[in-house]
mmCIF file of C-alpha atoms and ligand atoms in Angstrom:
data_model
loop_
_atom_site.group_PDB
_atom_site.id
_atom_site.type_symbol
_atom_site.label_atom_id
_atom_site.label_comp_id
_atom_site.label_asym_id
_atom_site.label_seq_id
_atom_site.Cartn_x
_atom_site.Cartn_y
_atom_site.Cartn_z
ATOM 1 C CA UNK A 19 0.254 0.011 0.212
ATOM 2 C CA UNK A 20 1.705 3.054 -0.895
ATOM 3 C CA UNK A 21 2.507 5.175 2.004
ATOM 4 C CA UNK A 22 -0.361 8.585 1.629
ATOM 5 C CA UNK A 23 -2.908 5.655 1.509
ATOM 6 C CA UNK A 24 -1.471 3.993 4.516
ATOM 7 C CA UNK A 25 -1.784 7.337 6.429
ATOM 8 C CA UNK A 26 -5.259 7.828 5.552
ATOM 9 C CA UNK A 27 -6.792 4.335 6.305
ATOM 10 C CA UNK A 28 -5.362 5.030 9.482
ATOM 11 C CA UNK A 29 -6.284 8.155 10.299
ATOM 12 C CA UNK A 30 -9.890 7.024 9.303
ATOM 13 C CA UNK A 31 -9.228 3.681 11.736
ATOM 14 C CA UNK A 32 -8.373 6.439 14.657
ATOM 15 C CA UNK A 33 -11.431 8.532 14.183
ATOM 16 C CA UNK A 34 -13.463 5.814 14.519
ATOM 17 C CA UNK A 35 -11.434 4.290 17.782
ATOM 18 C CA UNK A 36 -13.881 5.805 20.639
ATOM 19 C CA UNK A 37 -11.373 7.087 23.385
ATOM 20 C CA UNK A 38 -9.109 7.985 20.671
ATOM 21 C CA UNK A 39 -8.274 11.669 20.630
ATOM 22 C CA UNK A 40 -7.138 12.009 16.975
ATOM 23 C CA UNK A 41 -6.894 15.363 15.967
ATOM 24 C CA UNK A 42 -6.614 17.851 18.247
ATOM 25 C CA UNK A 43 -10.084 19.387 19.839
ATOM 26 C CA UNK A 44 -10.142 22.690 19.485
ATOM 27 C CA UNK A 45 -9.589 24.125 23.267
ATOM 28 C CA UNK A 46 -9.663 27.290 24.366
ATOM 29 C CA UNK A 47 -6.040 28.654 24.906
ATOM 30 C CA UNK A 48 -3.891 31.425 26.180
ATOM 31 C CA UNK A 49 -0.639 32.652 24.226
ATOM 32 C CA UNK A 50 1.440 34.272 26.850
ATOM 33 C CA UNK A 51 4.827 36.105 25.534
ATOM 34 C CA UNK A 52 6.854 35.725 28.411
ATOM 35 C CA UNK A 53 10.544 37.516 29.882
ATOM 36 C CA UNK A 54 9.890 35.720 32.810
ATOM 37 C CA UNK A 55 11.820 32.410 32.757
ATOM 38 C CA UNK A 56 9.322 29.331 32.234
ATOM 39 C CA UNK A 57 10.277 27.468 35.122
ATOM 40 C CA UNK A 58 9.052 30.744 37.534
ATOM 41 C CA UNK A 59 5.580 30.453 35.800
ATOM 42 C CA UNK A 60 5.031 27.104 35.177
ATOM 43 C CA UNK A 61 3.399 26.571 38.570
ATOM 44 C CA UNK A 62 0.816 29.372 38.319
ATOM 45 C CA UNK A 63 0.006 28.080 34.708
ATOM 46 C CA UNK A 64 -0.448 24.849 35.768
ATOM 47 C CA UNK A 65 -2.929 25.669 38.759
ATOM 48 C CA UNK A 66 -5.015 28.255 36.011
ATOM 49 C CA UNK A 67 -5.426 25.237 33.721
ATOM 50 C CA UNK A 68 -6.681 22.795 36.288
ATOM 51 C CA UNK A 69 -9.108 25.040 37.208
ATOM 52 C CA UNK A 70 -10.179 26.346 33.741
ATOM 53 C CA UNK A 71 -9.377 24.037 31.237
ATOM 54 C CA UNK A 72 -8.015 26.511 29.285
ATOM 55 C CA UNK A 73 -4.436 25.952 27.584
ATOM 56 C CA UNK A 74 -1.481 28.247 28.011
ATOM 57 C CA UNK A 75 1.313 28.317 25.421
ATOM 58 C CA UNK A 76 4.316 30.504 26.417
ATOM 59 C CA UNK A 77 7.067 32.130 24.306
ATOM 60 C CA UNK A 78 9.458 33.007 26.278
ATOM 61 C CA UNK A 79 12.281 35.909 25.251
ATOM 62 C CA UNK A 80 15.296 37.500 26.979
ATOM 63 C CA UNK A 81 14.636 40.352 24.984
ATOM 64 C CA UNK A 82 13.042 42.487 22.360
ATOM 65 C CA UNK A 83 9.688 41.269 23.165
ATOM 66 C CA UNK A 84 7.681 44.510 22.793
ATOM 67 C CA UNK A 85 9.219 44.895 19.098
ATOM 68 C CA UNK A 86 8.028 41.445 18.179
ATOM 69 C CA UNK A 87 4.737 42.069 19.376
ATOM 70 C CA UNK A 88 4.789 45.856 17.617
ATOM 71 C CA UNK A 89 6.303 43.890 14.059
ATOM 72 C CA UNK A 90 3.427 41.266 14.351
ATOM 73 C CA UNK A 91 0.668 44.251 14.778
ATOM 74 C CA UNK A 92 -2.723 43.085 14.718
ATOM 75 C CA UNK A 93 -1.662 39.154 13.713
ATOM 76 C CA UNK A 94 0.172 39.014 16.757
ATOM 77 C CA UNK A 95 -0.946 35.864 18.317
ATOM 78 C CA UNK A 96 0.428 37.135 21.921
ATOM 79 C CA UNK A 97 -2.581 37.729 24.334
ATOM 80 C CA UNK A 98 -0.548 38.223 27.940
ATOM 81 C CA UNK A 99 2.438 39.773 28.331
ATOM 82 C CA UNK A 100 4.747 38.526 31.551
ATOM 83 C CA UNK A 101 7.477 40.522 32.516
ATOM 84 C CA UNK A 102 9.524 41.290 35.540
ATOM 85 C CA UNK A 103 10.667 44.975 36.036
ATOM 86 C CA UNK A 104 8.773 48.398 36.474
ATOM 87 C CA UNK A 105 10.754 49.862 33.649
ATOM 88 C CA UNK A 106 9.731 47.045 30.957
ATOM 89 C CA UNK A 107 6.139 47.415 31.898
ATOM 90 C CA UNK A 108 5.738 50.785 31.476
ATOM 91 C CA UNK A 109 7.985 50.287 28.372
ATOM 92 C CA UNK A 110 5.192 48.266 26.668
ATOM 93 C CA UNK A 111 2.691 50.825 27.600
ATOM 94 C CA UNK A 112 4.636 52.958 25.690
ATOM 95 C CA UNK A 113 5.398 51.081 22.805
ATOM 96 C CA UNK A 114 2.008 50.836 22.164
ATOM 97 C CA UNK A 115 1.716 46.855 22.307
ATOM 98 C CA UNK A 116 -0.728 47.041 25.715
ATOM 99 C CA UNK A 117 -4.509 47.310 26.404
ATOM 100 C CA UNK A 118 -6.442 48.928 29.255
ATOM 101 C CA UNK A 119 -7.948 46.560 31.568
ATOM 102 C CA UNK A 120 -10.666 46.917 33.809
ATOM 103 C CA UNK A 121 -11.889 44.215 35.744
ATOM 104 C CA UNK A 122 -13.097 44.291 39.141
ATOM 105 C CA UNK A 123 -11.603 41.134 40.359
ATOM 106 C CA UNK A 124 -8.322 42.431 39.706
ATOM 107 C CA UNK A 125 -8.802 45.783 40.928
ATOM 108 C CA UNK A 126 -9.813 44.514 44.041
ATOM 109 C CA UNK A 127 -6.627 41.979 44.923
ATOM 110 C CA UNK A 128 -4.303 44.087 43.531
ATOM 111 C CA UNK A 129 -3.457 47.660 45.528
ATOM 112 C CA UNK A 130 -3.575 50.566 43.059
ATOM 113 C CA UNK A 131 -0.258 51.351 43.792
ATOM 114 C CA UNK A 132 1.025 48.052 41.498
ATOM 115 C CA UNK A 133 -1.348 48.692 38.633
ATOM 116 C CA UNK A 134 -0.789 51.329 35.905
ATOM 117 C CA UNK A 135 -3.949 53.673 36.297
ATOM 118 C CA UNK A 136 -5.260 53.193 32.586
ATOM 119 C CA UNK A 137 -5.140 49.189 33.601
ATOM 120 C CA UNK A 138 -2.052 49.207 30.931
ATOM 121 C CA UNK A 139 0.065 46.637 33.438
ATOM 122 C CA UNK A 140 -1.007 44.987 36.707
ATOM 123 C CA UNK A 141 2.004 43.785 39.261
ATOM 124 C CA UNK A 142 1.750 40.348 40.410
ATOM 125 C CA UNK A 143 4.495 39.994 42.600
ATOM 126 C CA UNK A 144 6.912 41.554 44.575
ATOM 127 C CA UNK A 145 10.243 41.262 45.226
ATOM 128 C CA UNK A 146 13.072 43.178 47.238
ATOM 129 C CA UNK A 147 16.443 44.141 46.439
ATOM 130 C CA UNK A 148 18.354 42.837 49.277
ATOM 131 C CA UNK A 149 21.904 42.197 50.486
ATOM 132 C CA UNK A 150 23.569 38.887 50.339
ATOM 133 C CA UNK A 151 25.878 38.549 53.395
ATOM 134 C CA UNK A 152 28.709 35.604 54.123
ATOM 135 C CA UNK A 153 27.258 34.478 57.557
ATOM 136 C CA UNK A 154 30.992 33.795 58.570
ATOM 137 C CA UNK A 155 32.895 36.728 57.776
ATOM 138 C CA UNK A 156 29.979 39.724 58.171
ATOM 139 C CA UNK A 157 29.245 40.612 61.693
ATOM 140 C CA UNK A 158 27.068 43.543 60.701
ATOM 141 C CA UNK A 159 23.031 42.697 60.429
ATOM 142 C CA UNK A 160 22.015 46.363 59.585
ATOM 143 C CA UNK A 161 24.249 47.330 56.064
ATOM 144 C CA UNK A 162 22.110 50.484 54.152
ATOM 145 C CA UNK A 163 22.388 50.930 50.434
ATOM 146 C CA UNK A 164 24.929 53.888 51.799
ATOM 147 C CA UNK A 165 27.124 51.953 53.835
ATOM 148 C CA UNK A 166 27.809 50.095 50.416
ATOM 149 C CA UNK A 167 30.111 53.055 49.345
ATOM 150 C CA UNK A 168 32.512 52.848 52.621
ATOM 151 C CA UNK A 169 35.889 51.983 52.385
ATOM 152 C CA UNK A 170 35.633 49.449 55.142
ATOM 153 C CA UNK A 171 34.187 47.355 51.670
ATOM 154 C CA UNK A 172 36.899 47.378 50.099
ATOM 155 C CA UNK A 173 37.285 44.386 47.767
ATOM 156 C CA UNK A 174 34.029 42.836 49.206
ATOM 157 C CA UNK A 175 31.516 42.880 47.143
ATOM 158 C CA UNK A 176 30.172 41.310 44.370
ATOM 159 C CA UNK A 177 27.248 42.079 41.814
ATOM 160 C CA UNK A 178 25.526 41.514 38.386
ATOM 161 C CA UNK A 179 25.965 43.782 35.765
ATOM 162 C CA UNK A 180 25.312 47.169 36.615
ATOM 163 C CA UNK A 181 23.135 47.538 33.620
ATOM 164 C CA UNK A 182 21.119 45.021 34.598
ATOM 165 C CA UNK A 183 17.002 45.844 34.977
ATOM 166 C CA UNK A 184 16.913 45.097 38.262
ATOM 167 C CA UNK A 185 20.038 47.137 39.333
ATOM 168 C CA UNK A 186 19.486 49.897 37.264
ATOM 169 C CA UNK A 187 15.678 50.493 38.891
ATOM 170 C CA UNK A 188 17.656 50.562 42.389
ATOM 171 C CA UNK A 189 20.339 52.947 41.060
ATOM 172 C CA UNK A 190 16.862 55.140 39.850
ATOM 173 C CA UNK A 191 15.194 54.576 43.046
ATOM 174 C CA UNK A 192 18.453 56.271 44.803
ATOM 175 C CA UNK A 193 18.242 59.290 42.123
ATOM 176 C CA UNK A 194 14.687 59.722 43.401
ATOM 177 C CA UNK A 195 15.843 60.058 46.800
ATOM 178 C CA UNK A 196 19.449 61.527 46.629
ATOM 179 C CA UNK A 197 19.416 63.057 43.120
ATOM 180 C CA UNK A 198 22.011 62.364 40.504
ATOM 181 C CA UNK A 199 24.829 64.254 41.696
ATOM 182 C CA UNK A 200 25.022 61.724 45.419
ATOM 183 C CA UNK A 201 24.106 59.092 43.493
ATOM 184 C CA UNK A 202 26.984 59.106 41.169
ATOM 185 C CA UNK A 203 29.022 59.750 44.500
ATOM 186 C CA UNK A 204 27.863 57.081 45.807
ATOM 187 C CA UNK A 205 28.303 54.622 42.309
ATOM 188 C CA UNK A 206 31.972 55.407 42.518
ATOM 189 C CA UNK A 207 32.420 54.151 46.107
ATOM 190 C CA UNK A 208 30.355 51.339 45.161
ATOM 191 C CA UNK A 209 32.805 50.303 41.971
ATOM 192 C CA UNK A 210 35.870 51.158 44.397
ATOM 193 C CA UNK A 211 35.114 48.365 46.540
ATOM 194 C CA UNK A 212 34.145 45.920 43.738
ATOM 195 C CA UNK A 213 35.784 42.464 44.602
ATOM 196 C CA UNK A 214 35.555 41.282 40.508
ATOM 197 C CA UNK A 215 34.174 42.660 37.203
ATOM 198 C CA UNK A 216 30.001 42.668 37.503
ATOM 199 C CA UNK A 217 29.334 38.975 35.871
ATOM 200 C CA UNK A 218 26.731 36.761 35.653
ATOM 201 C CA UNK A 219 23.006 36.316 37.506
ATOM 202 C CA UNK A 220 21.992 37.144 41.484
ATOM 203 C CA UNK A 221 22.781 33.549 42.514
ATOM 204 C CA UNK A 222 26.221 33.696 41.090
ATOM 205 C CA UNK A 223 27.186 36.392 43.329
ATOM 206 C CA UNK A 224 26.084 34.042 46.420
ATOM 207 C CA UNK A 225 28.169 31.339 45.025
ATOM 208 C CA UNK A 226 31.452 33.959 44.869
ATOM 209 C CA UNK A 227 30.233 34.173 48.466
ATOM 210 C CA UNK A 228 30.401 30.765 49.454
ATOM 211 C CA UNK A 229 33.904 30.445 47.525
ATOM 212 C CA UNK A 230 35.171 32.886 49.272
ATOM 213 C CA UNK A 231 35.256 35.622 46.526
ATOM 214 C CA UNK A 232 33.762 38.732 48.083
ATOM 215 C CA UNK A 233 31.896 38.855 51.493
ATOM 216 C CA UNK A 234 28.722 40.768 49.931
ATOM 217 C CA UNK A 235 26.125 40.928 46.981
ATOM 218 C CA UNK A 236 22.836 42.724 46.014
ATOM 219 C CA UNK A 237 20.546 39.778 45.052
ATOM 220 C CA UNK A 238 16.495 39.790 44.706
ATOM 221 C CA UNK A 239 14.724 37.860 47.400
ATOM 222 C CA UNK A 240 13.368 35.297 45.579
ATOM 223 C CA UNK A 241 16.674 33.643 44.240
ATOM 224 C CA UNK A 242 17.031 32.891 47.963
ATOM 225 C CA UNK A 243 14.056 30.797 48.635
ATOM 226 C CA UNK A 244 15.339 29.007 44.870
ATOM 227 C CA UNK A 245 18.569 28.396 46.209
ATOM 228 C CA UNK A 246 17.467 27.085 49.392
ATOM 229 C CA UNK A 247 15.201 24.359 47.924
ATOM 230 C CA UNK A 248 16.880 23.482 44.856
ATOM 231 C CA UNK A 249 16.775 19.854 44.444
ATOM 232 C CA UNK A 250 18.255 19.567 40.739
ATOM 233 C CA UNK A 251 21.156 21.550 41.188
ATOM 234 C CA UNK A 252 21.818 21.103 44.899
ATOM 235 C CA UNK A 253 24.959 22.710 45.150
ATOM 236 C CA UNK A 254 22.588 25.713 45.692
ATOM 237 C CA UNK A 255 21.385 24.833 48.656
ATOM 238 C CA UNK A 256 25.477 25.660 49.895
ATOM 239 C CA UNK A 257 25.431 28.942 48.652
ATOM 240 C CA UNK A 258 22.142 29.678 50.214
ATOM 241 C CA UNK A 259 23.986 28.222 53.409
ATOM 242 C CA UNK A 260 26.726 30.228 53.134
ATOM 243 C CA UNK A 261 24.856 33.846 52.769
ATOM 244 C CA UNK A 262 22.446 35.481 55.218
ATOM 245 C CA UNK A 263 20.139 38.285 53.965
ATOM 246 C CA UNK A 264 20.080 41.933 54.965
ATOM 247 C CA UNK A 265 16.918 44.615 54.215
ATOM 248 C CA UNK A 266 19.281 47.478 53.290
ATOM 249 C CA UNK A 267 17.103 50.614 53.594
ATOM 250 C CA UNK A 268 17.783 54.024 51.224
ATOM 251 C CA UNK A 269 18.083 55.811 54.368
ATOM 252 C CA UNK A 270 14.875 55.749 56.393
ATOM 253 C CA UNK A 271 12.724 55.090 53.295
ATOM 254 C CA UNK A 272 12.926 51.143 53.365
ATOM 255 C CA UNK A 273 13.950 48.730 51.183
ATOM 256 C CA UNK A 274 14.177 48.937 47.213
ATOM 257 C CA UNK A 275 11.316 46.992 45.415
ATOM 258 C CA UNK A 276 10.309 45.506 42.250
ATOM 259 C CA UNK A 277 7.437 44.047 40.649
ATOM 260 C CA UNK A 278 7.003 41.297 38.242
ATOM 261 C CA UNK A 279 3.685 41.794 36.248
ATOM 262 C CA UNK A 280 1.322 41.293 33.181
ATOM 263 C CA UNK A 281 -0.575 43.040 30.730
ATOM 264 C CA UNK A 282 -3.048 42.799 27.905
ATOM 265 C CA UNK A 283 -1.670 42.427 24.259
ATOM 266 C CA UNK A 284 -2.574 45.000 22.677
ATOM 267 C CA UNK A 285 -4.357 42.614 19.988
ATOM 268 C CA UNK A 286 -4.997 39.826 21.610
ATOM 269 C CA UNK A 287 -6.801 37.392 19.523
ATOM 270 C CA UNK A 288 -8.089 35.162 22.767
ATOM 271 C CA UNK A 289 -8.999 38.310 25.143
ATOM 272 C CA UNK A 290 -12.186 36.405 27.040
ATOM 273 C CA UNK A 291 -9.621 33.779 28.171
ATOM 274 C CA UNK A 292 -6.504 36.168 28.587
ATOM 275 C CA UNK A 293 -8.762 37.786 30.981
ATOM 276 C CA UNK A 294 -9.390 34.811 32.859
ATOM 277 C CA UNK A 295 -5.738 34.274 33.122
ATOM 278 C CA UNK A 296 -5.075 37.727 34.591
ATOM 279 C CA UNK A 297 -7.844 37.140 37.145
ATOM 280 C CA UNK A 298 -6.077 34.312 37.953
ATOM 281 C CA UNK A 299 -2.385 35.211 38.654
ATOM 282 C CA UNK A 300 -4.442 38.514 40.705
ATOM 283 C CA UNK A 301 -6.506 36.026 42.784
ATOM 284 C CA UNK A 302 -5.670 34.678 46.389
ATOM 285 C CA UNK A 303 -4.786 31.082 45.076
ATOM 286 C CA UNK A 304 -2.218 32.363 42.316
ATOM 287 C CA UNK A 305 -0.934 34.948 44.626
ATOM 288 C CA UNK A 306 -0.171 31.642 47.226
ATOM 289 C CA UNK A 307 1.392 29.999 44.677
ATOM 290 C CA UNK A 308 3.557 32.694 43.637
ATOM 291 C CA UNK A 309 4.565 33.465 47.183
ATOM 292 C CA UNK A 310 5.094 29.341 48.548
ATOM 293 C CA UNK A 311 6.579 28.142 45.121
ATOM 294 C CA UNK A 312 8.357 30.765 43.455
ATOM 295 C CA UNK A 313 9.189 32.726 47.178
ATOM 296 C CA UNK A 314 7.723 36.151 45.879
ATOM 297 C CA UNK A 315 6.381 38.615 48.112
ATOM 298 C CA UNK A 316 2.160 38.496 46.852
ATOM 299 C CA UNK A 317 1.016 41.805 45.870
ATOM 300 C CA UNK A 318 -2.243 40.806 47.340
ATOM 301 C CA UNK A 319 -3.180 41.627 50.801
ATOM 302 C CA UNK A 320 -3.290 39.269 53.238
ATOM 303 C CA UNK A 321 -1.247 36.162 51.021
ATOM 304 C CA UNK A 322 1.464 34.912 53.266
ATOM 305 C CA UNK A 323 4.795 34.421 52.391
ATOM 306 C CA UNK A 324 6.846 31.203 52.318
ATOM 307 C CA UNK A 325 8.808 30.222 55.313
ATOM 308 C CA UNK A 326 12.035 30.913 53.633
ATOM 309 C CA UNK A 327 10.810 34.284 52.955
ATOM 310 C CA UNK A 328 9.785 35.221 56.352
ATOM 311 C CA UNK A 329 13.090 33.767 57.894
ATOM 312 C CA UNK A 330 14.359 37.117 56.689
ATOM 313 C CA UNK A 331 12.169 39.231 58.656
ATOM 314 C CA UNK A 332 9.819 42.026 57.639
ATOM 315 C CA UNK A 333 10.291 43.836 54.591
ATOM 316 C CA UNK A 334 9.657 47.519 55.105
ATOM 317 C CA UNK A 335 9.458 48.508 51.588
ATOM 318 C CA UNK A 336 10.109 51.716 50.144
ATOM 319 C CA UNK A 337 7.077 53.586 49.059
ATOM 320 C CA UNK A 338 8.651 55.333 46.086
ATOM 321 C CA UNK A 339 6.131 54.782 43.323
ATOM 322 C CA UNK A 340 7.084 52.932 40.649
ATOM 323 C CA UNK A 341 6.221 54.874 38.049
ATOM 324 C CA UNK A 342 8.953 57.640 39.784
ATOM 325 C CA UNK A 343 11.717 54.838 39.657
ATOM 326 C CA UNK A 344 10.726 53.811 35.708
ATOM 327 C CA UNK A 345 11.314 57.716 35.139
ATOM 328 C CA UNK A 346 15.320 57.667 35.957
ATOM 329 C CA UNK A 347 15.971 54.420 34.558
ATOM 330 C CA UNK A 348 17.921 56.408 31.573
ATOM 331 C CA UNK A 349 19.522 58.485 33.510
ATOM 332 C CA UNK A 350 20.797 55.606 35.785
ATOM 333 C CA UNK A 351 21.504 53.228 32.559
ATOM 334 C CA UNK A 352 24.243 56.816 31.582
ATOM 335 C CA UNK A 353 25.402 56.815 34.818
ATOM 336 C CA UNK A 354 26.738 53.337 35.307
ATOM 337 C CA UNK A 355 27.892 54.116 31.811
ATOM 338 C CA UNK A 356 30.129 57.128 32.951
ATOM 339 C CA UNK A 357 31.060 55.313 36.130
ATOM 340 C CA UNK A 358 32.313 52.417 34.413
ATOM 341 C CA UNK A 359 30.914 50.511 36.901
ATOM 342 C CA UNK A 360 30.674 47.392 34.671
ATOM 343 C CA UNK A 361 34.746 47.554 34.555
ATOM 344 C CA UNK A 362 35.453 46.538 37.732
ATOM 345 C CA UNK A 363 37.133 48.463 40.740
ATOM 346 C CA UNK A 364 40.563 47.766 38.855
ATOM 347 C CA UNK A 365 39.443 50.523 35.896
HETATM 348 FE FE1 FE2 B 21 15.106 37.246 38.013
#
């Protein structure tokens, strides 16, 4: 039998067998374009599909998400954008790739300070940018961001690239509170204290502390939980065990926090299902999963943090509006270049 005939015969047979799915049935689906790593959103997406029967498909991008949606135009399959960092959320709005969302369920669950006033982006989780300090070599339990420029830390600090969104948002917050001149002076002192050229991710800084290369680093809170519980790469538990978390403050303003968030894509072809997903991500259930499995701080009030995160102590978050932080991003990025922060202390 020639092959095409065989295939046709098999297809007919499959369709005739009860219980055999055959060609996929049309199922409701949401297409997600994500800057968040798949492993970090998988737990909530799984729970969403279990609850609603709506499938999710994730396109992970590490850059160019807005540009891609803009280029796809009205034919873009993107329904929901998931991203980290306030500047990326505000830039998605500015580039015109989002549309407003006004859902009572979301507005009730997410405080106004974590939402765009017009609903173009909504914060889903919070994270603090904290100090990872060597348990063995750092006795201090209180260190401010300003202290990191003190010569007593010379040769003892590690950090990822100063141009990374997480650091730019912190430097932006400093510019808001201190002004550009003071922040630049601070950055020069901070650079002089670096143990090595900025490199790697936040977890790599904890690894460097465990290896004795530096004594303190800046990192996001959730990575501490991810290291503490990492069964796939148990070496990360050693990095976790080498550090303690210190909540730094900008003067008496509190610890710099940033958000991960969501937006409805401008041409979302599956808008109804997309809104169901967005409502779900703002719900108590999803907020609990984010807290317990991804070690984020929920944005919905009253949802408990994980045990690991609770062990850090109480986060006092800087109340500076997130949109202020986004405004200073360019100034912060230019400052990092001017100071040549990424060249390390030797330059
Ligand atoms: Fe991250």
